[in-house]
Amino acid sequence: MPEDKPEKGVDSRTLLKRLRDILAEQGEGQERLDKITYIIACSMDADVCSIYLRRDEKTLELCATEGLNPESVHQTRLRVGQGLVGRIAEQARPVQAMDAPAAKGFRYMPETGEEVFSSFLGVPIQRLGEVLGVLVVQSKDPRQFTEDEIYGLEVVAMVIAEMAELGAFTAENQQAMSMPHQRPFFAKGLVGQEGVAVGHVVLHEPNIVISNPVADDPEVEKRRLSQAFQTLQTEIDRMLKADRIAVKGEHREVLEAYRMFAHDKGWRQRMEVSIDRGLAAEVAVEKEQSNTRTRMERVTDPYLRERLHDLDDLSNRLLRILTGRDGNGADLPEDAILVARNIGPAELLDYGRKLKGVVLEEGSVGSHAAIVARALAIPLVIQAARITREALNGDEILVDGDAGLAHLRPDETVKSAFMEKVAMREEAQEEYAALRDLPAISTDGQRIRLEMNAGLMADLPSLHSSGAEGVGLYRTELQFLLRSSVPRRREQSDLYARVLDAAGDKPVTFRTLDIGSDKVLPYMKRQDEPNPALGWRAIRLGLDRPGLMRMQFQTLIRASKGRPLRIMFPMVAQFDEFRDARQMLLDELAAERQKRHAVPRDVKIGAMLETPSLAFAPDQFFEMADFISIGGNDLKQFFFAADRENERVRRRYDTLNVSYLNFIEQIAQKCDQIGTPVSFCGEDAGRSVDALAFAAMGLRTLSMRPASIGPIKRLIRYVDLGKTKAVIDAARASGDQSVRPALEAWLTSIGAPYF
Ligand code: PEP
Ligand code: MG
């Protein structure tokens, strides 16, 4: 131990400066930890000071102590949640006791000799809500630690956390003292978009490593903080004033919350108190951010969680201002894999095809970011718990979008198994590429048209690379959803024209705006509806507010520049709705003609069949419609009365359930009888066995995500559709609930490539 014994009861600033000196000195990790426990014990006038660090996810290890039996260092281990120390790590909150051995949950560890110490105070060593260890002081005399002392120890723990992050405590063969974020980490999330990727982490929010966690001059640090707050407030006010978002809506709500926090005196004062205690401004912000994140883990109310997320975002902004760093790394590595808590669609589009993969801590299958990832054909894993806390910029990461998994800092075994998977996939891709220009014809000569779904310019390169024969569903609302204001007439028609240009002579079916339900435009007043999926949406909204729909007709007609045009209406539930919308379109065509604008040389007007009622519409509807497209996502939700966004009920009903399949067959027969072309464009058309069953039921056109075209074409070319139908019929006759088991068993028996 050092010769010059530090004085007792020093203020935390002096203590922090001593810690900083230790960080600056040459030395082994163990030596540093020993010195730290020694000076903390002295300056807090305590008999014991100990540091426990995380050995792994579940275990803490005593790594240094002043006052307990030195033999127990690296021997004493306890589980997170066990004893007072384990409880601190689990709850990320300080614990104090005047008579520790009598305290609830106390666990006696005889090898440490701690039974003689009655008073106990422990605080988490945490960084950004992640507990790296526990710092404890103990004394023989019963002693009540003051609020001030607790706060002081928390501040000290913050600096120890920053030191750990900088790798100040590493030592050979000491797992608990290895630098955090060096071990392999595995996240099991959900599939957002299929595909695999190998690359390096790029954090959407910067992970800032602070090299000097201790303030030299608190006044200077407070001034820096104050300036950062001012910049932050100006930024937010500017965003609020920008007229493009000066409408009521979700964005504004978030910005208002930002503004409230940015002006919140309590929040800022707490940071100033930490600075007075000796922390640098950045670490003071991080200390508050840690508290926010700890609270976030506990809060279940979705509204409060959102607000805590806002506060977390705001802390990130403050940190960026303080460190003068911009969020999105301008120079991304070649193999960038974006890791984020969540990301907006526009931000994801900004990164664009430069990304090899995306891993999100939150996100949902139907989210707009997922739609963009799909359009860009980037593998996406969502709901990957803790990934933003574990990942550091530049870490190696493997993304398995097929299984919804992410391996961070993988070890060699995991990596080699993964690389095998990548190689197999590449082989399959080569096979699909070889089929690209061949038709999908079954061995008994039935021809199926395979088209793709799209909605963004980013989708269109896939039209050629996938071999799609057209765009069976162009979701026009995506352009509206990604924006903070209604796209101008000109922008709309430019986009549609570019889509038609890119498609060349392949047909594109534009669907008019399908908004409402889960597709809420940020700049439109949100309707308070008890059941939005059954509410005022799509064609209902279009007919009641014809201005927007008319504008869309006009922009589509103008974009066609005389080329043929295919337009369909979403969510038609009865004949009249189709007839009225169609008439509006015909009127608009007439008006354009009168203005002597070029009009399409051929217009086909169709309807999506997404409600069971439309399948039973009068024959006149089927005669009037130029084509029908089955929107299976909605149709299935209404057929089974099971919310498509609710994972719990969604998976309960199989698409190949006999009732549903019979229904699809009936629609195909009806259309065939009247001569109305019919296709299927829901997500299920992109699943190979489902697509095969639809084809066997008589559907001749399927529209799907581009990545599915290759595998589905390969399957169709492998099978006899007549025999497929016979297998389905036998399963139906035998009373099976779903034809899937029988169909899959048969496909396996003939060695068919299905997924
Ligand atoms: C559908 O419902 O199947 C469909 C294609 O429309 P969306 O998924 O856009 O609602
Ligand atoms: Mg739909």
Coordinates of C-alpha atoms in Angstrom, one line a residue, residues 75-379:
Q75 CA -12.2 -16.7 -4.9
T76 CA -15.4 -15.2 -3.6
R77 CA -18.2 -15.3 -6.2
L78 CA -21.9 -14.7 -6.0
R79 CA -24.8 -14.8 -8.3
V80 CA -26.5 -11.7 -9.5
G81 CA -29.5 -11.3 -7.2
Q82 CA -27.8 -13.2 -4.4
G83 CA -27.0 -11.4 -1.1
L84 CA -26.8 -7.6 -0.7
V85 CA -24.1 -7.2 -3.4
G86 CA -26.1 -9.4 -5.9
R87 CA -29.2 -7.4 -5.2
I88 CA -27.4 -4.1 -6.0
A89 CA -26.2 -5.6 -9.4
E90 CA -29.7 -6.9 -10.1
Q91 CA -31.6 -3.8 -9.3
A92 CA -29.0 -1.3 -10.3
R93 CA -29.7 0.6 -7.1
P94 CA -27.7 1.4 -3.9
V95 CA -28.3 -0.6 -0.8
Q96 CA -27.3 0.4 2.7
A97 CA -27.7 -1.3 6.1
M98 CA -26.7 -0.3 9.6
D99 CA -26.7 -3.9 10.7
A100 CA -25.9 -5.8 7.5
P101 CA -25.8 -9.4 8.9
A102 CA -29.3 -8.8 10.1
A103 CA -30.5 -7.3 6.8
K104 CA -32.9 -9.1 4.6
G105 CA -31.1 -11.1 1.9
F106 CA -27.7 -10.9 3.6
R107 CA -25.5 -13.8 2.6
Y108 CA -22.6 -14.7 4.8
M109 CA -19.4 -15.5 3.0
P110 CA -17.1 -16.9 5.7
E111 CA -13.9 -16.8 3.6
T112 CA -14.1 -13.0 3.5
G113 CA -14.3 -12.5 7.3
E114 CA -17.0 -9.9 6.8
E115 CA -19.1 -10.9 9.8
V116 CA -17.5 -8.3 12.0
F117 CA -18.5 -5.4 9.9
S118 CA -22.0 -4.2 10.6
S119 CA -22.6 -1.2 8.4
F120 CA -22.8 -1.6 4.7
L121 CA -23.2 0.6 1.7
G122 CA -23.0 -0.6 -1.9
V123 CA -23.6 1.1 -5.2
P124 CA -23.7 -0.3 -8.7
I125 CA -20.7 0.4 -11.0
Q126 CA -22.7 1.1 -14.1
R127 CA -22.4 2.7 -17.4
L128 CA -25.4 3.6 -19.6
G129 CA -27.7 1.4 -17.6
E130 CA -25.4 -1.6 -17.8
V131 CA -24.1 -2.9 -14.4
L132 CA -20.4 -3.8 -14.7
G133 CA -20.0 -4.5 -11.0
V134 CA -20.6 -3.3 -7.4
L135 CA -18.6 -1.0 -5.1
V136 CA -19.0 -1.6 -1.4
V137 CA -17.8 0.1 1.8
Q138 CA -18.3 -1.4 5.2
S139 CA -17.5 -0.5 8.8
K140 CA -17.4 -2.1 12.2
D141 CA -19.4 0.5 13.9
P142 CA -23.1 0.8 13.1
R143 CA -23.2 3.8 10.9
Q144 CA -25.9 5.5 8.9
F145 CA -24.5 6.7 5.6
T146 CA -25.9 10.1 4.6
E147 CA -27.6 10.8 1.2
D148 CA -24.5 12.9 0.5
E149 CA -22.2 10.0 1.1
I150 CA -24.3 7.7 -1.1
Y151 CA -24.3 10.2 -3.9
G152 CA -20.6 10.6 -3.5
L153 CA -20.0 6.9 -3.8
E154 CA -22.2 6.7 -6.9
V155 CA -20.1 9.4 -8.5
V156 CA -16.9 7.5 -7.6
A157 CA -18.5 4.3 -9.1
M158 CA -19.2 6.2 -12.3
V159 CA -15.5 7.0 -12.7
I160 CA -14.6 3.4 -12.0
A161 CA -17.1 2.3 -14.7
E162 CA -15.5 4.7 -17.2
M163 CA -12.1 3.3 -16.2
A164 CA -13.3 -0.2 -16.7
E165 CA -14.6 0.7 -20.2
L166 CA -11.2 2.1 -21.0
G167 CA -9.7 -1.3 -20.1
A168 CA -7.9 0.0 -17.0
F169 CA -8.4 -3.2 -15.0
T170 CA -7.4 -5.9 -17.4
A171 CA -5.2 -8.7 -16.1
E172 CA -4.1 -11.9 -17.7
N173 CA -6.3 -15.0 -16.9
Q174 CA -8.7 -12.9 -14.9
Q175 CA -12.0 -13.2 -16.7
A176 CA -13.9 -10.8 -14.3
M177 CA -11.3 -8.1 -15.0
S178 CA -11.4 -8.4 -18.8
M179 CA -12.5 -5.3 -20.6
P180 CA -16.3 -5.2 -20.9
H181 CA -17.6 -5.8 -24.3
Q182 CA -14.9 -8.2 -25.3
R183 CA -16.8 -11.5 -24.8
P184 CA -19.0 -13.2 -27.4
F185 CA -22.6 -12.2 -27.1
F186 CA -25.6 -13.8 -28.7
A187 CA -29.0 -12.2 -29.2
K188 CA -32.1 -14.1 -30.1
G189 CA -34.6 -11.8 -31.8
L190 CA -37.2 -12.1 -34.5
V191 CA -37.0 -12.2 -38.3
G192 CA -37.4 -8.7 -39.8
Q193 CA -36.0 -9.6 -43.3
E194 CA -34.4 -12.8 -44.3
G195 CA -30.8 -13.1 -45.4
V196 CA -27.4 -13.5 -43.8
A197 CA -24.6 -11.0 -43.4
V198 CA -21.1 -10.9 -41.9
G199 CA -19.6 -7.6 -41.0
H200 CA -18.7 -5.0 -38.4
V201 CA -20.9 -3.0 -36.1
V202 CA -21.8 0.6 -36.8
L203 CA -23.8 2.0 -34.0
H204 CA -26.6 4.4 -35.0
E205 CA -26.1 6.2 -31.7
P206 CA -22.4 6.8 -31.1
N207 CA -20.9 4.8 -28.2
I208 CA -18.8 7.5 -26.7
V209 CA -15.7 6.5 -24.7
I210 CA -14.7 9.2 -22.4
S211 CA -11.0 9.4 -21.8
N212 CA -11.1 11.9 -19.1
P213 CA -14.0 11.2 -16.8
V214 CA -12.9 13.6 -14.1
A215 CA -13.5 17.4 -14.2
D216 CA -10.4 19.6 -13.8
D217 CA -12.5 22.6 -13.1
P218 CA -16.2 22.2 -12.3
E219 CA -17.0 25.8 -13.4
V220 CA -15.6 25.1 -16.9
E221 CA -17.6 21.8 -17.1
K222 CA -20.8 23.5 -16.0
R223 CA -20.3 26.1 -18.7
R224 CA -19.8 23.4 -21.3
L225 CA -23.0 21.7 -20.1
S226 CA -24.9 25.0 -20.2
Q227 CA -23.7 25.7 -23.7
A228 CA -24.7 22.2 -24.8
F229 CA -28.2 22.7 -23.3
Q230 CA -28.5 25.9 -25.2
T231 CA -27.5 24.3 -28.4
L232 CA -29.9 21.5 -27.7
Q233 CA -32.8 23.8 -27.0
T234 CA -32.2 25.8 -30.1
E235 CA -32.0 22.6 -32.2
I236 CA -35.4 21.5 -30.9
D237 CA -37.0 24.8 -31.3
R238 CA -35.8 25.0 -34.8
M239 CA -37.2 21.5 -35.5
L240 CA -40.5 22.5 -34.0
K241 CA -40.7 25.7 -36.0
A242 CA -39.9 24.0 -39.3
D243 CA -43.2 24.4 -41.0
R244 CA -43.0 20.9 -42.6
I245 CA -43.9 19.4 -39.2
A246 CA -45.9 22.2 -37.8
V247 CA -49.0 20.0 -37.8
K248 CA -50.4 18.0 -35.0
G249 CA -49.2 14.4 -35.1
E250 CA -46.8 12.0 -33.6
H251 CA -43.6 13.8 -34.6
R252 CA -44.7 16.9 -32.9
E253 CA -45.6 15.0 -29.8
V254 CA -42.1 13.6 -29.6
L255 CA -40.6 17.0 -30.1
E256 CA -42.8 18.6 -27.5
A257 CA -41.6 15.9 -25.1
Y258 CA -38.0 16.7 -26.1
R259 CA -38.6 20.4 -25.4
M260 CA -40.0 19.7 -22.1
F261 CA -37.0 17.6 -21.0
A262 CA -34.6 20.1 -22.5
H263 CA -36.0 22.8 -20.3
D264 CA -36.4 20.5 -17.3
K265 CA -34.4 22.2 -14.5
G266 CA -34.3 19.1 -12.2
W267 CA -32.7 17.0 -14.9
R268 CA -30.0 19.6 -15.5
Q269 CA -29.4 20.4 -11.9
R270 CA -28.7 16.7 -11.1
M271 CA -26.0 16.8 -13.7
E272 CA -24.6 20.0 -12.2
V273 CA -24.5 18.4 -8.8
S274 CA -22.5 15.5 -10.3
I275 CA -20.1 18.0 -11.9
D276 CA -19.6 19.7 -8.5
R277 CA -18.7 16.3 -7.2
G278 CA -15.9 16.1 -9.7
L279 CA -17.4 14.5 -12.9
A280 CA -16.7 15.7 -16.4
A281 CA -19.9 17.0 -18.1
E282 CA -20.1 14.0 -20.4
V283 CA -20.0 11.6 -17.4
A284 CA -22.6 13.6 -15.6
V285 CA -24.9 13.2 -18.6
E286 CA -24.2 9.5 -18.7
K287 CA -25.0 9.2 -15.0
E288 CA -28.5 10.6 -15.6
Q289 CA -28.8 8.4 -18.7
S290 CA -28.0 5.3 -16.6
N291 CA -30.8 6.2 -14.3
T292 CA -33.2 6.7 -17.2
R293 CA -32.2 3.3 -18.6
T294 CA -32.6 1.6 -15.3
R295 CA -36.1 3.1 -15.0
M296 CA -36.9 2.1 -18.6
E297 CA -36.3 -1.6 -17.7
R298 CA -38.8 -1.4 -14.9
V299 CA -41.6 0.6 -16.5
T300 CA -44.2 -1.3 -18.4
D301 CA -46.6 1.4 -19.3
P302 CA -46.0 2.0 -23.0
Y303 CA -46.5 5.8 -22.8
L304 CA -44.0 6.2 -20.0
R305 CA -41.6 3.9 -21.8
E306 CA -41.8 6.1 -24.9
R307 CA -41.1 9.2 -22.9
L308 CA -38.1 7.6 -21.2
H309 CA -36.9 6.6 -24.7
D310 CA -37.3 10.3 -25.7
L311 CA -35.2 11.3 -22.6
D312 CA -32.6 8.7 -23.6
D313 CA -32.5 10.0 -27.2
L314 CA -32.0 13.5 -25.8
S315 CA -29.1 12.4 -23.6
N316 CA -27.5 11.0 -26.8
R317 CA -28.0 14.3 -28.5
L318 CA -26.4 16.1 -25.5
L319 CA -23.4 13.8 -25.6
R320 CA -23.0 14.3 -29.3
I321 CA -23.0 18.1 -28.8
L322 CA -20.6 17.8 -25.9
T323 CA -18.2 15.6 -27.8
G324 CA -18.7 17.4 -31.0
R325 CA -19.5 14.2 -32.8
D326 CA -22.0 13.6 -35.4
G327 CA -24.4 10.7 -35.2
N328 CA -24.1 8.7 -38.4
G329 CA -20.6 7.7 -39.2
A330 CA -19.8 9.4 -42.5
D331 CA -17.3 6.8 -43.6
L332 CA -19.0 3.5 -43.0
P333 CA -16.8 0.4 -43.3
E334 CA -17.4 -1.8 -46.4
D335 CA -19.2 -4.4 -44.4
A336 CA -21.3 -2.2 -42.1
I337 CA -24.0 -3.7 -40.0
L338 CA -26.1 -1.1 -38.4
V339 CA -27.0 -1.7 -34.7
A340 CA -29.7 0.6 -33.2
R341 CA -32.4 0.6 -30.6
N342 CA -34.8 1.6 -33.3
I343 CA -34.5 3.5 -36.5
G344 CA -36.9 5.6 -38.6
P345 CA -37.5 4.6 -42.2
A346 CA -36.0 7.9 -43.6
E347 CA -32.8 7.5 -41.6
L348 CA -32.5 3.9 -42.8
L349 CA -33.0 5.0 -46.3
D350 CA -30.2 7.5 -45.8
Y351 CA -27.8 4.7 -45.0
G352 CA -29.2 2.8 -48.0
R353 CA -27.5 0.0 -49.7
K354 CA -24.2 0.8 -47.9
L355 CA -25.4 -1.5 -45.1
K356 CA -25.0 -5.2 -45.2
G357 CA -27.4 -5.9 -42.3
V358 CA -29.4 -4.3 -39.5
V359 CA -30.0 -5.4 -36.0
L360 CA -32.5 -3.6 -33.8
E361 CA -33.2 -3.8 -30.2
E362 CA -36.9 -3.0 -30.8
G363 CA -38.8 -2.7 -34.1
S364 CA -41.7 -4.8 -35.4
V365 CA -42.3 -6.9 -38.5
G366 CA -44.7 -4.4 -39.8
S367 CA -42.7 -1.3 -38.9
H368 CA -41.7 1.1 -41.6
A369 CA -38.1 0.4 -41.0
A370 CA -38.7 -3.2 -41.7
I371 CA -40.5 -2.3 -44.9
V372 CA -37.4 -0.2 -46.0
A373 CA -35.0 -3.0 -45.0
R374 CA -37.1 -5.4 -47.1
A375 CA -37.0 -2.9 -50.0
L376 CA -33.3 -2.7 -49.8
A377 CA -33.1 -6.5 -49.4
I378 CA -31.0 -6.1 -46.2
P379 CA -31.1 -8.8 -43.6

